[in-house]
XYZ file of C-alpha atoms in Angstrom:
578
model
C -246.238 50.877 78.743
C -243.683 51.778 76.052
C -243.985 49.693 72.823
C -240.615 50.609 71.417
C -237.295 51.988 72.718
C -237.687 55.218 70.716
C -240.923 55.926 72.572
C -239.186 55.248 75.927
C -236.316 57.610 74.905
C -238.818 60.381 73.884
C -240.567 60.004 77.255
C -237.308 60.293 79.193
C -236.065 63.219 77.129
C -239.324 65.167 77.578
C -239.270 64.542 81.355
C -235.556 65.168 82.020
C -234.781 67.883 79.458
C -231.548 69.578 80.514
C -230.484 66.896 82.987
C -227.338 64.928 82.079
C -227.982 61.906 79.830
C -224.399 60.923 78.783
C -220.870 61.631 79.979
C -217.921 61.067 77.699
C -214.169 61.927 77.521
C -212.883 64.372 74.944
C -209.144 64.990 75.246
C -208.444 65.635 78.932
C -211.992 66.620 79.858
C -215.194 64.781 80.693
C -218.060 66.324 78.764
C -221.869 66.121 79.269
C -224.689 65.660 76.834
C -228.236 66.451 78.092
C -231.371 64.499 77.258
C -232.638 67.429 75.146
C -229.374 67.537 73.190
C -229.371 63.797 72.640
C -233.023 63.955 71.385
C -232.026 66.675 68.937
C -228.924 64.821 67.640
C -230.855 61.642 67.074
C -233.641 63.400 65.210
C -231.187 65.271 63.052
C -229.153 62.178 62.179
C -232.311 60.202 61.317
C -233.144 62.949 58.783
C -229.629 62.745 57.322
C -229.988 58.961 56.912
C -233.264 59.395 55.042
C -231.652 61.929 52.750
C -228.847 59.446 52.047
C -231.401 56.954 50.835
C -231.854 54.828 53.940
C -235.415 53.476 53.845
C -237.607 51.706 56.369
C -236.426 48.182 56.806
C -232.920 48.775 55.370
C -230.037 47.292 57.382
C -227.395 49.779 58.623
C -224.260 48.475 60.316
C -222.200 50.126 63.081
C -218.507 49.123 62.805
C -216.854 50.793 65.782
C -215.537 50.472 69.308
C -217.970 51.569 72.066
C -218.341 55.362 72.215
C -221.149 57.841 72.768
C -221.687 58.269 68.992
C -222.446 54.535 68.744
C -225.577 55.058 70.880
C -226.590 58.177 68.935
C -226.206 56.299 65.600
C -228.111 53.300 66.823
C -231.076 55.402 67.904
C -230.991 57.397 64.682
C -231.119 54.168 62.623
C -234.116 53.041 64.586
C -235.749 56.468 64.278
C -235.402 56.292 60.479
C -237.258 52.970 60.578
C -234.169 51.037 59.690
C -232.458 48.047 61.326
C -229.184 48.261 63.281
C -226.595 45.543 62.683
C -223.609 45.784 65.046
C -220.198 44.595 63.850
C -217.317 44.168 66.287
C -214.308 46.223 65.099
C -212.039 43.380 66.151
C -213.679 40.712 63.983
C -211.529 38.971 61.313
C -212.136 40.022 57.776
C -214.004 36.838 56.715
C -216.635 37.339 59.426
C -217.104 41.023 58.493
C -217.630 39.914 54.885
C -220.133 37.339 56.015
C -222.227 39.923 57.925
C -222.126 42.507 55.157
C -223.436 39.961 52.623
C -225.734 37.911 54.848
C -227.487 40.963 56.274
C -227.555 42.813 52.932
C -226.084 45.926 54.566
C -227.133 49.237 52.944
C -224.929 51.668 54.890
C -222.216 51.575 57.573
C -221.213 53.917 60.441
C -217.473 53.611 61.147
C -215.630 54.588 64.344
C -212.306 55.807 62.968
C -210.191 56.268 59.797
C -208.599 52.822 60.112
C -211.962 51.110 60.225
C -213.193 53.326 57.354
C -210.319 52.071 55.198
C -210.921 48.498 56.236
C -214.642 48.501 55.491
C -214.202 50.365 52.197
C -211.681 47.783 51.011
C -213.840 44.833 52.095
C -216.896 46.392 50.423
C -214.959 46.953 47.110
C -213.557 43.391 47.201
C -216.987 41.793 47.555
C -218.632 44.224 45.115
C -220.928 46.039 47.500
C -221.719 49.718 47.116
C -222.032 50.922 50.694
C -222.800 54.355 52.102
C -219.972 54.796 54.621
C -220.470 57.411 57.343
C -218.103 58.583 60.058
C -219.100 58.612 63.723
C -216.423 61.190 64.361
C -217.930 64.679 64.530
C -221.517 63.614 65.173
C -221.428 65.515 68.466
C -220.489 69.201 68.778
C -220.996 69.939 65.091
C -223.242 73.021 65.592
C -226.957 73.348 64.895
C -228.836 70.153 64.093
C -231.612 70.189 61.564
C -234.690 68.072 62.227
C -238.203 68.071 60.995
C -239.935 65.174 62.759
C -239.875 64.678 66.525
C -238.699 61.447 68.089
C -242.190 60.973 69.572
C -243.733 61.159 66.074
C -241.160 58.797 64.684
C -241.810 56.366 67.542
C -245.511 56.239 66.571
C -244.547 54.850 63.175
C -242.862 51.768 64.664
C -244.931 48.595 65.214
C -244.046 46.187 67.995
C -243.276 43.383 65.499
C -241.037 45.514 63.244
C -237.407 44.309 63.292
C -235.244 46.535 65.475
C -231.807 44.902 65.196
C -229.934 41.887 63.869
C -227.198 40.799 66.223
C -224.693 38.120 65.084
C -223.680 35.381 67.492
C -220.017 35.068 68.390
C -219.552 31.923 66.414
C -217.979 29.858 69.227
C -219.416 26.639 67.670
C -219.422 27.519 63.968
C -220.717 30.206 61.528
C -222.094 33.296 63.278
C -225.902 33.487 62.996
C -227.853 36.645 62.552
C -230.369 36.861 65.437
C -233.440 38.784 64.340
C -234.937 40.815 67.221
C -238.078 42.884 67.117
C -239.127 45.943 69.065
C -241.417 43.692 71.082
C -238.399 41.542 72.079
C -236.375 44.616 73.083
C -239.086 46.241 75.156
C -240.167 43.060 76.849
C -236.578 42.730 78.154
C -236.201 46.403 79.027
C -239.541 46.493 80.856
C -238.797 43.248 82.668
C -235.312 44.284 83.884
C -236.600 47.709 84.867
C -238.930 45.992 87.354
C -235.916 44.213 88.863
C -233.443 47.014 89.196
C -233.633 50.780 88.809
C -231.506 53.891 89.354
C -232.318 57.584 89.674
C -231.464 60.421 87.283
C -228.559 61.428 89.561
C -226.944 58.012 89.486
C -224.323 57.003 86.980
C -223.558 53.678 85.275
C -220.170 53.057 83.638
C -220.494 51.619 80.090
C -217.512 49.256 79.709
C -219.172 46.620 77.530
C -218.947 46.512 73.699
C -222.213 47.936 72.351
C -221.994 45.293 69.680
C -222.630 42.771 72.463
C -226.227 42.063 73.533
C -225.612 42.862 77.206
C -224.133 46.263 76.381
C -227.067 46.971 74.157
C -229.486 46.097 76.899
C -227.749 48.492 79.249
C -228.037 51.200 76.623
C -231.783 50.738 76.252
C -232.354 50.185 79.957
C -230.714 53.613 80.522
C -233.041 55.252 78.038
C -236.092 53.817 79.754
C -234.912 54.526 83.342
C -233.402 57.993 82.906
C -230.127 57.605 84.850
C -226.793 58.790 83.438
C -224.253 56.686 81.472
C -220.524 57.374 81.200
C -218.519 55.782 78.425
C -215.232 54.157 79.395
C -212.172 55.294 77.383
C -210.613 51.833 77.210
C -210.111 48.815 79.412
C -206.606 50.035 80.173
C -208.104 53.155 81.750
C -210.888 51.339 83.593
C -209.516 52.092 87.088
C -208.852 55.737 86.328
C -212.241 56.200 84.645
C -213.872 54.781 87.821
C -212.069 57.354 89.933
C -213.069 60.143 87.434
C -216.690 59.259 86.948
C -217.401 57.733 90.398
C -220.112 55.306 89.068
C -222.874 53.863 91.233
C -223.043 50.654 89.197
C -221.286 48.808 86.389
C -222.525 46.146 83.955
C -219.697 44.052 82.670
C -218.109 40.660 81.989
C -216.515 38.433 84.670
C -213.061 39.216 83.332
C -213.305 42.747 84.859
C -214.181 41.284 88.266
C -211.350 38.797 87.984
C -208.889 41.575 87.202
C -210.182 43.682 90.022
C -209.771 40.759 92.373
C -206.318 40.013 91.155
C -205.120 43.614 91.701
C -206.592 43.793 95.227
C -205.107 40.408 96.128
C -201.699 41.527 94.878
C -202.092 44.762 96.867
C -202.789 42.721 100.091
C -199.944 40.360 99.397
C -197.492 43.249 99.113
C -198.642 44.829 102.382
C -196.964 44.411 105.821
C -197.873 41.387 107.915
C -199.975 43.529 110.241
C -201.985 45.104 107.400
C -202.335 41.647 105.732
C -203.758 40.121 108.908
C -206.067 43.072 109.557
C -207.363 43.049 105.943
C -207.970 39.303 106.124
C -209.932 39.841 109.401
C -211.986 42.593 107.682
C -212.856 40.475 104.703
C -213.950 37.591 106.917
C -216.179 39.957 108.916
C -217.657 41.256 105.634
C -218.407 37.726 104.421
C -220.215 36.857 107.590
C -222.340 40.039 107.328
C -222.911 39.344 103.570
C -224.154 35.911 104.253
C -226.638 37.172 106.826
C -227.863 39.858 104.388
C -228.282 37.199 101.685
C -230.394 35.111 104.029
C -232.355 38.219 105.228
C -231.241 37.592 108.760
C -230.407 40.268 111.415
C -226.765 41.116 112.111
C -225.796 40.645 115.759
C -224.721 43.815 117.594
C -221.062 42.773 118.113
C -220.729 41.798 114.467
C -222.238 45.169 113.535
C -219.473 46.918 115.493
C -216.781 44.899 113.880
C -218.284 45.564 110.414
C -218.399 49.335 111.182
C -214.720 49.367 112.180
C -213.713 47.300 109.113
C -215.790 49.634 106.858
C -214.052 52.740 108.209
C -210.505 51.279 108.149
C -210.605 48.933 105.075
C -213.635 48.964 102.837
C -213.831 52.764 102.242
C -210.143 52.845 101.187
C -210.715 50.056 98.659
C -213.970 51.616 97.471
C -212.061 54.824 96.850
C -210.030 53.017 94.166
C -213.259 52.571 92.255
C -214.623 56.049 92.842
C -216.178 55.555 96.264
C -219.823 55.106 95.152
C -219.856 51.742 93.411
C -222.425 49.499 95.045
C -223.523 47.084 92.329
C -221.703 45.161 89.587
C -223.995 43.196 87.231
C -222.032 40.417 85.607
C -222.967 38.464 82.460
C -221.579 36.939 79.291
C -219.540 34.144 80.917
C -219.517 32.115 84.169
C -218.304 33.835 87.401
C -216.828 32.007 90.347
C -218.941 32.423 93.459
C -215.785 33.142 95.519
C -215.237 36.411 93.615
C -218.870 37.542 94.430
C -218.371 36.674 98.075
C -215.027 38.497 98.215
C -216.446 41.745 96.875
C -219.660 41.562 98.847
C -217.381 41.494 101.934
C -215.990 44.860 100.690
C -219.444 46.397 100.120
C -219.795 45.698 96.373
C -222.708 43.425 95.458
C -221.940 41.368 92.336
C -225.129 40.127 90.720
C -224.706 37.451 88.028
C -227.283 36.987 85.264
C -227.708 34.699 82.275
C -228.994 35.020 78.787
C -228.111 34.770 75.136
C -228.327 36.962 72.080
C -231.496 34.957 71.232
C -233.178 36.129 74.493
C -231.960 39.679 74.115
C -229.690 39.353 77.145
C -231.023 38.386 80.528
C -233.337 35.373 80.779
C -232.466 35.075 84.514
C -230.796 37.388 86.954
C -229.958 37.713 90.692
C -231.818 40.654 92.254
C -230.372 43.104 94.825
C -232.862 41.705 97.405
C -232.923 38.050 96.158
C -229.659 36.543 95.137
C -227.607 33.406 95.543
C -223.896 33.425 94.636
C -222.849 30.676 92.258
C -226.147 30.868 90.418
C -227.399 33.094 87.635
C -230.605 34.004 89.502
C -234.257 33.544 88.771
C -236.215 34.212 85.541
C -236.973 37.808 84.677
C -240.639 38.794 84.758
C -242.632 37.390 81.832
C -239.970 34.717 81.013
C -240.321 31.013 81.800
C -237.358 28.728 82.259
C -237.288 24.929 82.576
C -234.924 21.982 82.033
C -235.221 19.326 79.325
C -234.817 15.674 80.317
C -231.113 15.914 79.425
C -230.595 19.065 81.590
C -230.656 21.579 78.704
C -232.009 24.971 79.742
C -235.149 25.944 77.800
C -236.533 29.473 77.681
C -239.945 30.841 76.617
C -241.335 34.321 76.599
C -241.703 37.608 74.699
C -237.918 38.288 74.764
C -237.100 35.202 72.632
C -235.935 36.061 69.123
C -238.047 35.746 65.957
C -235.608 33.839 63.692
C -232.066 33.399 62.457
C -231.622 35.510 59.355
C -231.641 33.381 56.176
C -231.498 30.160 58.192
C -234.953 28.569 58.360
C -233.651 25.094 59.239
C -231.550 26.444 62.123
C -234.477 28.459 63.370
C -236.725 25.427 63.463
C -234.014 23.320 65.141
C -233.529 26.008 67.811
C -237.075 25.722 69.176
C -239.278 22.874 70.421
C -242.623 22.241 68.696
C -244.376 24.150 71.489
C -242.098 27.189 71.256
C -239.405 26.710 73.890
C -235.997 28.010 72.819
C -233.242 25.445 73.259
C -230.301 27.413 74.727
C -227.625 24.699 74.297
C -226.627 25.229 77.912
C -226.818 22.590 80.653
C -228.173 23.656 83.998
C -229.709 22.876 87.382
C -232.614 24.633 89.164
C -232.561 24.786 92.969
C -235.632 24.183 95.093
C -235.981 27.985 95.587
C -235.856 28.606 91.858
C -232.254 29.726 91.224
C -230.651 28.584 87.975
C -227.065 27.348 87.818
C -225.371 26.779 84.488
C -222.935 23.903 84.474
C -221.701 23.923 80.864
C -222.455 24.264 77.172
C -224.183 21.183 75.804
C -221.834 21.032 72.823
C -218.817 21.550 75.094
C -219.406 18.544 77.306
C -216.424 16.201 77.041
C -217.102 12.470 77.133
C -213.865 10.616 77.873
C -213.060 7.189 76.458
C -214.086 5.778 79.848
C -217.603 7.207 79.354
C -217.296 9.957 81.959
C -219.024 13.270 81.233
C -216.881 16.267 81.999
C -217.924 19.975 82.073
C -214.722 21.841 80.967
C -215.824 25.357 81.859
C -215.929 24.591 85.564
C -212.368 23.213 85.458
C -211.170 26.183 83.346
C -212.707 28.676 85.735
C -210.973 26.979 88.631
C -207.561 27.245 86.925
C -207.951 30.845 85.740
C -208.849 31.792 89.316
C -204.990 31.801 89.826
C -203.542 35.134 88.895
C -200.719 33.615 86.855
C -203.124 31.852 84.401
C -204.873 34.079 81.923
C -206.739 31.491 79.778
C -207.148 27.762 79.838
C -208.807 25.320 77.370
C -209.491 21.780 78.548
C -209.381 19.076 75.824
C -210.037 15.303 75.943
C -213.204 14.205 74.083
C -213.047 10.382 73.561
C -209.610 10.421 75.161
C -208.500 8.432 78.198
C -207.615 11.609 80.211
C -207.871 15.425 80.085
C -205.157 17.788 78.954
C -205.093 21.583 78.821
C -203.722 24.585 76.842
C -202.666 27.255 79.225
C -201.721 30.927 78.611
C -200.043 33.129 81.202
C -201.066 36.518 82.490
C -198.328 38.808 81.031
C -198.242 41.273 83.939
C -198.225 38.679 86.699
C -195.693 36.316 85.058
C -193.270 39.142 84.204
C -193.374 40.232 87.787
C -192.710 36.601 88.872
C -189.844 36.375 86.342
C -188.229 39.523 87.683
C -188.376 38.237 91.262
C -186.914 34.791 90.330
C -184.132 36.206 88.132
C -185.531 35.217 84.727
C -184.460 37.856 82.254
C -185.914 37.055 78.837
C -188.753 37.757 76.385
C -192.293 36.546 77.109
C -192.102 33.395 74.986
C -188.857 32.309 76.666
C -190.277 33.039 80.097
C -193.293 30.757 79.297
C -190.851 27.926 78.469
C -188.577 28.420 81.469
C -188.320 25.388 83.871
C -189.174 27.604 86.879
C -192.374 28.789 85.208
C -193.233 25.199 84.268
C -192.722 24.254 87.893
C -194.975 27.128 89.024
C -197.818 26.054 86.694
C -197.414 22.413 87.630
C -197.963 23.331 91.293
C -201.114 25.363 90.344
C -202.498 22.484 88.341
C -201.763 20.055 91.146
C -203.457 22.315 93.713
C -206.613 22.603 91.527
C -206.605 18.876 90.683
C -206.875 18.167 94.422
C -210.447 19.490 94.535
C -211.599 17.783 91.360
C -213.017 14.239 90.780
C -210.384 11.872 89.400
C -211.866 11.904 85.844
C -211.872 15.763 85.889
C -208.174 16.218 86.657
C -205.680 17.589 84.209
C -203.000 15.008 83.525
C -200.827 16.984 81.162
C -200.675 20.583 79.855
C -198.945 22.821 77.444
C -197.993 26.426 78.162
C -198.220 28.678 75.119
C -195.570 31.390 74.572
C -198.316 33.963 73.751
C -201.805 34.754 74.957
C -205.159 34.011 73.320
C -206.696 37.009 71.541
C -209.612 38.089 69.430
C -207.202 39.145 66.643
C -205.520 35.711 66.492
C -208.951 33.983 66.509
C -208.943 32.043 69.837
C -211.353 34.459 71.523
C -214.718 35.861 70.739
C -215.101 39.646 71.056
C -216.555 39.013 74.545
C -213.373 37.076 75.458
C -214.817 33.569 75.503
C -212.612 30.805 74.063
C -213.633 29.549 70.600
C -213.118 25.880 71.345
C -213.465 24.324 67.870
C -211.155 26.906 66.301
C -208.634 26.718 69.179
C -208.606 22.936 69.211
C -207.939 22.844 65.505
C -205.309 25.563 65.539
C -203.293 23.840 68.317
C -204.204 20.259 67.328
C -200.529 19.129 66.991
C -199.741 20.431 70.500
C -202.812 18.915 72.030
C -202.489 15.529 70.394
C -198.752 15.620 71.274
C -199.680 15.556 74.952
C -201.137 12.068 74.443
C -197.968 10.843 72.777
C -195.508 12.001 75.444
């Protein structure tokens, strides 16, 4: 079995040679990079790093959006015996400074001129002399010099050598540098490879940030498995890239699924009454068949006939919007409503939700193609044990669990039990048949003044299920009732404004009485299915959306509760004075 990802890459490159490894967009064309070419590029770049003074164990950052060169640079850093430290390009300056200093960064790969300027200025201001290298031009630059093969370089890496340091998103405080070894990485890659695999002719669409642990796992899983990966141009071009690439599977965050659901729902709503009724019938047929598949039960003949007709007349047309070959969407990074998974399964797309953290190098549990239960995050991956503490906290143990938090010995000790179980900070439930369901973050649990415990994420997911609500943050710790901050989906609300004769800018639309009335009706509808102590009594609609740039969201689009609550404290507290 492979002991490090470089060895896995060398094995795949030797076996697959001139087969396509990567696909990427350059101008108006989709280009290909073979396994042999990728091997050569990585080897050559590793030599360049060594000539620039990068030594074994040095930390090298990658400060760039996701692109093919990100993967090449990552592998070259590992091949040089160094340690990759990803930095999200959207991070605020203070957090970039923190990573540069905390990780003692030696060199940085940057994704574009704007990021080059930014990192150079930050480095000068904090007095760090960094080697700054451009990712632009790494591919297609002519002959590549290399002296040592990837296989030979892989032999120099020990399982317990540090492979990468990935910083947490800082939803609950200062980002922590999670130290992960090659043993951690390969334990996860080998485990997930036993659960799901694809052939060299199949393509996965990379639409996750490679700075995020789930994107990184997909990158390494690809190198072990030998399928093809295509890099998305941008989220705005997601639909078009699906049509261009025709992926067989996608690994992404729930936000992508939610947007896909929203667009399809809007499409159905705009159709004629006959088409709407026929589509509704087809989805119900698909759900019935999907439930039988989930339970491993046979599909009755008449239902098979109905499913065949629905597939020909409905499902294939919808599948065409995503390239026509998409069969699996693996979702992680945030909770996903079961209704979305059921909806897409009815259309022939199996959505498999998993769960993990940076500290477990992505998946600790995952639903399998042949063993899944919607509304859960699946069963533990091979080699990993999961159990619940007496208070319901999810505990994880196994070879994927991180070594330590960089420069934080106290936090490292606090993160694990005396017998080595990692304390995830998440609250969960385990079903009789072994499926884990996450109910909330331990630190996010709201305790009202009446002593009721409330899991805010479930309420927020329920509200953002509506297409007009983009983000929601529930607030009310030690208060007599719950309130919420709500942001509107720009596209959906502008469409609503146009239909209802509201002609104004976005901020004014958000404050319009008709919009307030719309949101009130949505909150009332959702409150109807909640327990009394979980209902939203009052809310505020913001005249702008949450974003990474303004600080409310992490780079993976999760709400930073502590920051957001402090930023909008006057508005939130004002809801209790009205």
